[in-house]
PDB file of C-alpha atoms in Angstrom:
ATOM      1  CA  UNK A   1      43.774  26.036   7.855  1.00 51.00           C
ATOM      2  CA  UNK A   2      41.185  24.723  10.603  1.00 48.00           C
ATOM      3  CA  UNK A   3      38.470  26.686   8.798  1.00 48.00           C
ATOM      4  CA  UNK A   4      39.824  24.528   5.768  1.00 43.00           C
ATOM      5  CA  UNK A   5      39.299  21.306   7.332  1.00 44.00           C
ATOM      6  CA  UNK A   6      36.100  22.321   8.747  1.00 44.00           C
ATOM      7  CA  UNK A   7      34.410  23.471   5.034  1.00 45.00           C
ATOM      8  CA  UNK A   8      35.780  19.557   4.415  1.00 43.00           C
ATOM      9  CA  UNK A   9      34.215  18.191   7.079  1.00 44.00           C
ATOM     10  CA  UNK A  10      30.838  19.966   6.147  1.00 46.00           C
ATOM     11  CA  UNK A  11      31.182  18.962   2.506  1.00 46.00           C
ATOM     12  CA  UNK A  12      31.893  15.433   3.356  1.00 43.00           C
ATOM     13  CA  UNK A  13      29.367  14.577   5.763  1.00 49.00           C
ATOM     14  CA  UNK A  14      26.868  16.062   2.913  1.00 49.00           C
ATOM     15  CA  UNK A  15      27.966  14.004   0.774  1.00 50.00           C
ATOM     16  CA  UNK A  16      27.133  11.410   2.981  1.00 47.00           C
ATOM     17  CA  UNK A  17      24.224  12.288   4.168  1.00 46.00           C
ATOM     18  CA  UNK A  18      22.833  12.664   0.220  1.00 50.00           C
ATOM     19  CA  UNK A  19      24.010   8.858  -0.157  1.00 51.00           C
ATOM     20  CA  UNK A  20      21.904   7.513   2.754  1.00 65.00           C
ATOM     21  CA  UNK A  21      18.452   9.097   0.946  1.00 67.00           C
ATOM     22  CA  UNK A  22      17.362   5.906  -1.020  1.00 81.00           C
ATOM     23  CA  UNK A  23      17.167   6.368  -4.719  1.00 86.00           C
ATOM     24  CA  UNK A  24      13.352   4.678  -4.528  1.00 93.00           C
ATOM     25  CA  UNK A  25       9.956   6.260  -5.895  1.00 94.00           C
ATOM     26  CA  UNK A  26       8.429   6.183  -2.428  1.00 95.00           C
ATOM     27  CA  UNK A  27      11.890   8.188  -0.854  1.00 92.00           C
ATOM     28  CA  UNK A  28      11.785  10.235  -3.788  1.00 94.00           C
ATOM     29  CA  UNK A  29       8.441  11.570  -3.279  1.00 96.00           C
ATOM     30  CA  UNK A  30       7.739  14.046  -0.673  1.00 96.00           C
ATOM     31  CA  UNK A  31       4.437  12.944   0.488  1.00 98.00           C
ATOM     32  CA  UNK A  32       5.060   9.061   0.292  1.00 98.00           C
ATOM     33  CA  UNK A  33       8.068   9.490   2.394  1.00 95.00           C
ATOM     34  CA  UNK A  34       6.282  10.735   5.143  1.00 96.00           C
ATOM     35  CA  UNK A  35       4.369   7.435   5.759  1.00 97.00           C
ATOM     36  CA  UNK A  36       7.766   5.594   6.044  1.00 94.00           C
ATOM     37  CA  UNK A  37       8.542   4.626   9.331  1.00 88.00           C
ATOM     38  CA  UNK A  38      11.998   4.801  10.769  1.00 78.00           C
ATOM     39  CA  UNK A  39      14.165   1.488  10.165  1.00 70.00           C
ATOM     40  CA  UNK A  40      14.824   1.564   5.912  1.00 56.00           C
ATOM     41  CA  UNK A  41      13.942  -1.351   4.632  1.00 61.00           C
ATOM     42  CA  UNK A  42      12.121  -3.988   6.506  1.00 75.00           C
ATOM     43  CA  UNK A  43      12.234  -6.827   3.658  1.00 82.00           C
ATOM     44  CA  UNK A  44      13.363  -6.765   0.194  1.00 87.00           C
ATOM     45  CA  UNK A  45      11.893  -4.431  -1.621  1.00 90.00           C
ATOM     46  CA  UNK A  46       9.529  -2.990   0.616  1.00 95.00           C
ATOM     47  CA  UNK A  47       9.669  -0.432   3.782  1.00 95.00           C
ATOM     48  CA  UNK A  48       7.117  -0.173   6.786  1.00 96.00           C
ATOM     49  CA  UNK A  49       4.230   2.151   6.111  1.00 97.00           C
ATOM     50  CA  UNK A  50       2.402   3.853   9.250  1.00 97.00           C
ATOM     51  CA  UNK A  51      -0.753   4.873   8.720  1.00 98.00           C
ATOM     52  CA  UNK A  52      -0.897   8.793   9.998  1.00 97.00           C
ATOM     53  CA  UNK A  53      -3.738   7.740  12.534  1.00 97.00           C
ATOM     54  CA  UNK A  54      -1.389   5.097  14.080  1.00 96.00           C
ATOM     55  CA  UNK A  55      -4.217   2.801  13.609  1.00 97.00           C
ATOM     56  CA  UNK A  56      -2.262   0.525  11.376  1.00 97.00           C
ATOM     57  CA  UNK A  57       1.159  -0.425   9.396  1.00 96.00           C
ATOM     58  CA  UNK A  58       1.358  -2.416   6.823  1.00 97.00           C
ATOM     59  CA  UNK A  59       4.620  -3.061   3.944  1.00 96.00           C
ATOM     60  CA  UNK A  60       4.804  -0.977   1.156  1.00 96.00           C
ATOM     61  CA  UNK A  61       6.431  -1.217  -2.204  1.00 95.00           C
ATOM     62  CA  UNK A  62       9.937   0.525  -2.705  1.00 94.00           C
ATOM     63  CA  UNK A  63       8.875   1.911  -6.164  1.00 94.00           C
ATOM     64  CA  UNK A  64       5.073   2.596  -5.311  1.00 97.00           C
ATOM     65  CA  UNK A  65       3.684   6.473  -4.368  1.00 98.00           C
ATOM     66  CA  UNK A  66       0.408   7.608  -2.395  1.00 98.00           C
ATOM     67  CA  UNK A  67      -1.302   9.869  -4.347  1.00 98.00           C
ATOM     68  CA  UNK A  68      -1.172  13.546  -1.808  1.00 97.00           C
ATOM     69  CA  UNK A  69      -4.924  14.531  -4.098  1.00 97.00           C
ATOM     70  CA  UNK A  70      -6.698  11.418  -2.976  1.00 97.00           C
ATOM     71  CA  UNK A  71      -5.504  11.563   0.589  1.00 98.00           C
ATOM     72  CA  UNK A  72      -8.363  12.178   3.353  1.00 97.00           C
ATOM     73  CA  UNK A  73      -8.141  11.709   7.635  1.00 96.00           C
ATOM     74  CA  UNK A  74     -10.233  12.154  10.368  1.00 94.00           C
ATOM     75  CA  UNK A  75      -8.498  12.081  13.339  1.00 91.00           C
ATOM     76  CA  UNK A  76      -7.259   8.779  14.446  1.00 93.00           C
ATOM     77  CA  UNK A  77     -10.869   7.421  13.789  1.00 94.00           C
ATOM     78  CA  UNK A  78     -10.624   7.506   9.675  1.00 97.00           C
ATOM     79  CA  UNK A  79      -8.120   7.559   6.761  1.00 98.00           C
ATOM     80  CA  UNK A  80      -8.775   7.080   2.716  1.00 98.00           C
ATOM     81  CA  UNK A  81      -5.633   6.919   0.574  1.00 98.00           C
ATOM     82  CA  UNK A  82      -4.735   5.291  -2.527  1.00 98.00           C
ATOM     83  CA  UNK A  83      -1.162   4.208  -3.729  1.00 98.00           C
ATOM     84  CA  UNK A  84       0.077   3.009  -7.238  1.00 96.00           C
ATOM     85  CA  UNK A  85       2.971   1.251  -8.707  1.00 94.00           C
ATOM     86  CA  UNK A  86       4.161   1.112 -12.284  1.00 89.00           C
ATOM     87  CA  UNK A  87       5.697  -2.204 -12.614  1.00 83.00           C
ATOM     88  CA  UNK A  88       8.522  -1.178 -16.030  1.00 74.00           C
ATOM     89  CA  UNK A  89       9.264  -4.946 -16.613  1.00 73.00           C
ATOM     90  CA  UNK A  90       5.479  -5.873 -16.899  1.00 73.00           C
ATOM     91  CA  UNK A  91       4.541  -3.075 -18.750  1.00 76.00           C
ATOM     92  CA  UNK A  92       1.937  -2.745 -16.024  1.00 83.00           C
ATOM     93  CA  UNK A  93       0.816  -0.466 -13.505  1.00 87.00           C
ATOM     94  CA  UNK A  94      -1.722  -1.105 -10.016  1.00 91.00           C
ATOM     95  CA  UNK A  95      -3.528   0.664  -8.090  1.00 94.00           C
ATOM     96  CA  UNK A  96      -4.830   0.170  -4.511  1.00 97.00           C
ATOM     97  CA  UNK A  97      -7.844   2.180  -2.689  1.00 96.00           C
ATOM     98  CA  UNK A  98      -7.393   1.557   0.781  1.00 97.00           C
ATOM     99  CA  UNK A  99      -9.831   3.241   3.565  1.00 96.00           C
ATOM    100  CA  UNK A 100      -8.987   2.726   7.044  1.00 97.00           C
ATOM    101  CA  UNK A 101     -12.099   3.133   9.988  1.00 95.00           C
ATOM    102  CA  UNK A 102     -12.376   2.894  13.890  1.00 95.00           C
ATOM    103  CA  UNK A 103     -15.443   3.203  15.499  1.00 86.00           C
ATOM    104  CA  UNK A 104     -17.839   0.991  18.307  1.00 82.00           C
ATOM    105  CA  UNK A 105     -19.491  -1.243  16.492  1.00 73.00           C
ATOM    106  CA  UNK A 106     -18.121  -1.038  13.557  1.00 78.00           C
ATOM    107  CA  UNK A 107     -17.960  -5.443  13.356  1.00 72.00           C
ATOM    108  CA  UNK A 108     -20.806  -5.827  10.588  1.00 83.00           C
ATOM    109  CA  UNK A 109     -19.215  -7.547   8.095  1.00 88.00           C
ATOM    110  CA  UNK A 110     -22.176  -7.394   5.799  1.00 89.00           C
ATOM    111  CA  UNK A 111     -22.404  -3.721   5.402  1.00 88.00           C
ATOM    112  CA  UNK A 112     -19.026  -3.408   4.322  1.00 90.00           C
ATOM    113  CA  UNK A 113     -18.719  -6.354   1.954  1.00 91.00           C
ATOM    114  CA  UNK A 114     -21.963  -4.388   0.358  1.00 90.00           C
ATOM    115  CA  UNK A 115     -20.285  -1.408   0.160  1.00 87.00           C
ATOM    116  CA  UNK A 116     -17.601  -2.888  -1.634  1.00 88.00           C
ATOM    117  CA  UNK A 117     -20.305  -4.756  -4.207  1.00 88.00           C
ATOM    118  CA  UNK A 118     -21.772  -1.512  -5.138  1.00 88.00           C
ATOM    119  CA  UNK A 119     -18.214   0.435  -6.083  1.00 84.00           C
ATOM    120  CA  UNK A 120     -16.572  -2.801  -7.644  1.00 85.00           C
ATOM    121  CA  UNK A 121     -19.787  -4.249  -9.089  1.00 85.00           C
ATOM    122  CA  UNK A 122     -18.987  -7.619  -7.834  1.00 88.00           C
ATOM    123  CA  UNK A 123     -21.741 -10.088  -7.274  1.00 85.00           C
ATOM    124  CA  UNK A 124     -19.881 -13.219  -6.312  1.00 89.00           C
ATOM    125  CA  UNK A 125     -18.941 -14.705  -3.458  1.00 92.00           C
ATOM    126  CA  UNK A 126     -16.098 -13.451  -0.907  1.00 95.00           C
ATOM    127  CA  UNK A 127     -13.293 -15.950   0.975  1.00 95.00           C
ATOM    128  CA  UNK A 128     -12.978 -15.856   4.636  1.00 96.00           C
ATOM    129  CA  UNK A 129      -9.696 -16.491   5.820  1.00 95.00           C
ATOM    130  CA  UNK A 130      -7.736 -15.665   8.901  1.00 95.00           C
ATOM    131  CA  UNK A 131      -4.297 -14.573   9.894  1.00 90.00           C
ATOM    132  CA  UNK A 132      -2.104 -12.518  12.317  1.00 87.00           C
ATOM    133  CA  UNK A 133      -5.485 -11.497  14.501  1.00 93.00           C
ATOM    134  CA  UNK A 134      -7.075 -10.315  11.363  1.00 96.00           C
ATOM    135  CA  UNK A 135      -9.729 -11.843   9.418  1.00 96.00           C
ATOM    136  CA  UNK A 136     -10.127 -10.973   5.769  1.00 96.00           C
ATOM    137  CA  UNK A 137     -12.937 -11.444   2.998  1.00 96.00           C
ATOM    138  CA  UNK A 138     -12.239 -11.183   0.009  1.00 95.00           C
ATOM    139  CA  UNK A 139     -12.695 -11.816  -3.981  1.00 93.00           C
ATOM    140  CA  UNK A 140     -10.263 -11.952  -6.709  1.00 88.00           C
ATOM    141  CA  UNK A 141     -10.594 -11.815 -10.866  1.00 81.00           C
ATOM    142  CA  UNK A 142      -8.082 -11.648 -13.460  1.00 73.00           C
ATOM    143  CA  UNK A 143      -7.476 -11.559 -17.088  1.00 66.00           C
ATOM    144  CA  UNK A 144      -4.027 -12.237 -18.370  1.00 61.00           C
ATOM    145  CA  UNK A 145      -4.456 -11.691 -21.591  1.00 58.00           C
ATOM    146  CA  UNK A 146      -5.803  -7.837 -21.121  1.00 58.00           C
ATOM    147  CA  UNK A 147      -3.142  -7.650 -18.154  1.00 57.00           C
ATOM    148  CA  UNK A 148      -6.214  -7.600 -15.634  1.00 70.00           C
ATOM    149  CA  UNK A 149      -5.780  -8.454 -12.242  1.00 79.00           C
ATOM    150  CA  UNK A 150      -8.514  -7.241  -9.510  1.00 86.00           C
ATOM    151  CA  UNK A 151      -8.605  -7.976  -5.918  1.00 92.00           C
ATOM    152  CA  UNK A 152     -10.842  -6.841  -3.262  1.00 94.00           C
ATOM    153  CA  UNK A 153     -11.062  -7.468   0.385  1.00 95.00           C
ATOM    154  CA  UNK A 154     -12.522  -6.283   4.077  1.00 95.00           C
ATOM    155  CA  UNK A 155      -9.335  -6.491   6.606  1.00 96.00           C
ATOM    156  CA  UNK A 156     -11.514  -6.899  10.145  1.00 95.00           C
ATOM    157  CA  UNK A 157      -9.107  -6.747  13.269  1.00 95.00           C
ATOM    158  CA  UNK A 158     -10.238  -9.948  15.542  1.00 92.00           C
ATOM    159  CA  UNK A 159     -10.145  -8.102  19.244  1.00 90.00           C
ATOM    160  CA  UNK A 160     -10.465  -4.222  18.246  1.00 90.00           C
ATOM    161  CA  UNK A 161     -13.473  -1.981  16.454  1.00 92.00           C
ATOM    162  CA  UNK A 162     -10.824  -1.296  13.132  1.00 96.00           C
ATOM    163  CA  UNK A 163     -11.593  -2.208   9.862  1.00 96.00           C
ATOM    164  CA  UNK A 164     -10.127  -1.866   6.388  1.00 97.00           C
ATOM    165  CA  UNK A 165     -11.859  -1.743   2.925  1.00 95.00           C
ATOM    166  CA  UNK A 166      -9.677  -2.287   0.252  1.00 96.00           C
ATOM    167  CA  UNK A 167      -9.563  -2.749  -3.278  1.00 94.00           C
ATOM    168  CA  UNK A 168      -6.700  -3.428  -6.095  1.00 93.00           C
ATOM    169  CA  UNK A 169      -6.696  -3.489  -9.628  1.00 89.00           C
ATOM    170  CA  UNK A 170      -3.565  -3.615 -12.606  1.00 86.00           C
ATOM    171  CA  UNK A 171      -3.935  -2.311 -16.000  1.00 79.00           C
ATOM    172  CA  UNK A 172      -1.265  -2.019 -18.466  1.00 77.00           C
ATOM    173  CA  UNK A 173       0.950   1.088 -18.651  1.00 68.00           C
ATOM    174  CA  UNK A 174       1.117   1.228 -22.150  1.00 68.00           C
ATOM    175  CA  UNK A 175      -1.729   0.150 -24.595  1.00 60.00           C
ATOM    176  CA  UNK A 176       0.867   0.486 -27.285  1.00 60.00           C
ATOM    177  CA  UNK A 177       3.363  -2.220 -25.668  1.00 62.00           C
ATOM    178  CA  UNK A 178       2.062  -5.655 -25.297  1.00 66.00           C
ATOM    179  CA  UNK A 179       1.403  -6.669 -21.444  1.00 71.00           C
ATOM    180  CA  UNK A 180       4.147  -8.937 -20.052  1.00 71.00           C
ATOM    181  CA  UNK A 181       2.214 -10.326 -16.653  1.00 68.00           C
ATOM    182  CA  UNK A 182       3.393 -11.831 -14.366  1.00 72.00           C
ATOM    183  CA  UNK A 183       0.172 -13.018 -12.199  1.00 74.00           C
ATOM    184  CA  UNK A 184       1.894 -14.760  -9.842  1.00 79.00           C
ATOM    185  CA  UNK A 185       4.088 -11.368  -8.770  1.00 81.00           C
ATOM    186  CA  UNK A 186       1.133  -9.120  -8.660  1.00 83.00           C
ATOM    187  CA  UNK A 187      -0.333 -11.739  -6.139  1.00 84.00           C
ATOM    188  CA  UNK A 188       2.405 -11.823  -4.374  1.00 87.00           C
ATOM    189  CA  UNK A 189       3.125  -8.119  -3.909  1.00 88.00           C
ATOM    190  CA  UNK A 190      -1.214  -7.797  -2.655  1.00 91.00           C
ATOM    191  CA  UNK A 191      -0.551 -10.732  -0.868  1.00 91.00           C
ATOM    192  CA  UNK A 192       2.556  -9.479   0.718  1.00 92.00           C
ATOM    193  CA  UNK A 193       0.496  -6.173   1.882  1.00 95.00           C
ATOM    194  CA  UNK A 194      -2.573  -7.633   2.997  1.00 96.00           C
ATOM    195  CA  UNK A 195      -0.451 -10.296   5.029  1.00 94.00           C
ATOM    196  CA  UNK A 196       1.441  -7.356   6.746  1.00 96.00           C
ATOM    197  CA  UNK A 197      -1.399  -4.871   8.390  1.00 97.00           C
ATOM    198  CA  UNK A 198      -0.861  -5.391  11.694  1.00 96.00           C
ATOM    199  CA  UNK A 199      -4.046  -2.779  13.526  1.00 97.00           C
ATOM    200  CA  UNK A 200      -2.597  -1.018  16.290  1.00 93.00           C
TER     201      UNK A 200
END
């Protein structure tokens, strides 16, 4: 009998255990899970992500994935990742290059907002805005009709030699299925991430 109740036990706290695991894309995969920092859920829809050099965190969407084929790190000096998203009630799907760099000097604006003109091909101007002991440049374009929505950016941190070039465009998922989007969410989920990377 006390073997009994201990097979119950076992089989009970499994079940338990499998209930706990988040039924999300970015629990669900393997490699995305390891970014997720300890804690669940830090607002709705989103969990903390930890960048594997520690250099940063930022929130990341429940339902988006980092992609384990474009993932490249250096140490705790440099990190290159991209993550993605497909958005089912849009019909539409985003993408986001992100590449993470420490190093003395590393302050010249300039040289990476040209680095980011030559891989986006954008010639206008960038915004300067500041927040959370971060200042960001950055450009935005968009075409709703085409489901188009294209953001890029350089995240500087205000007292530390870390910077972030980043880049984030939507398409639709389906070219057979009309594009429902939503502009305003899409710039509220990059704004939401942007907004969030705190440099450590």
């Amino acid at each position: 009998m006390r073997y009994f109740y201990i097979t119950l036990f076992i089989l009970f706290a499994a079940g338990c255990s499998e209930e706990k695991v988040p039924d999300t894309e970015a629990f669900k995969d393997e490699f995305t899970r390891e970014f997720i920092k300890e804690g669940g859920e830090t607002e709705d829809g989103y969990y903390t992500f930890e960048s594997k050099t520690k250099g940063y965190t930022m929130l990341f969407p429940e339902h988006a994935k980092v992609s384990e084929r474009d993932f490249e790190s250096h140490e705790d000096k440099y990190e290159t990742l991209s993550l993605g998203e497909k958005m089912k009630n849009q019909n539409t799907s985003y993408y986001i290059k992100l590449t993470y760099e420490k190093a003395p000097n590393i302050s010249d604006i300039d040289v990476h907002l040209e680095q980011l003109t030559i891989t986006s091909g954008y010639k206008g101007d960038f915004k300067r805005e500041e927040f959370n002991n971060n200042i960001v440049y950055s450009a935005r374009e968009s075409n709703e009709q085409k489901g188009l929505f294209y953001y890029i950016a350089v995240i500087k941190a205000k007292d530390t030699d870390q910077i972030i070039r980043l880049t984030f465009d939507s398409s639709c998922s389906n070219g057979e299925t009309e594009c429902n989007v939503n502009p305003n969410e899409l710039n509220q989920r990059l704004t939401n991430i942007v907004h969030s990377i705190q440099f450590k």
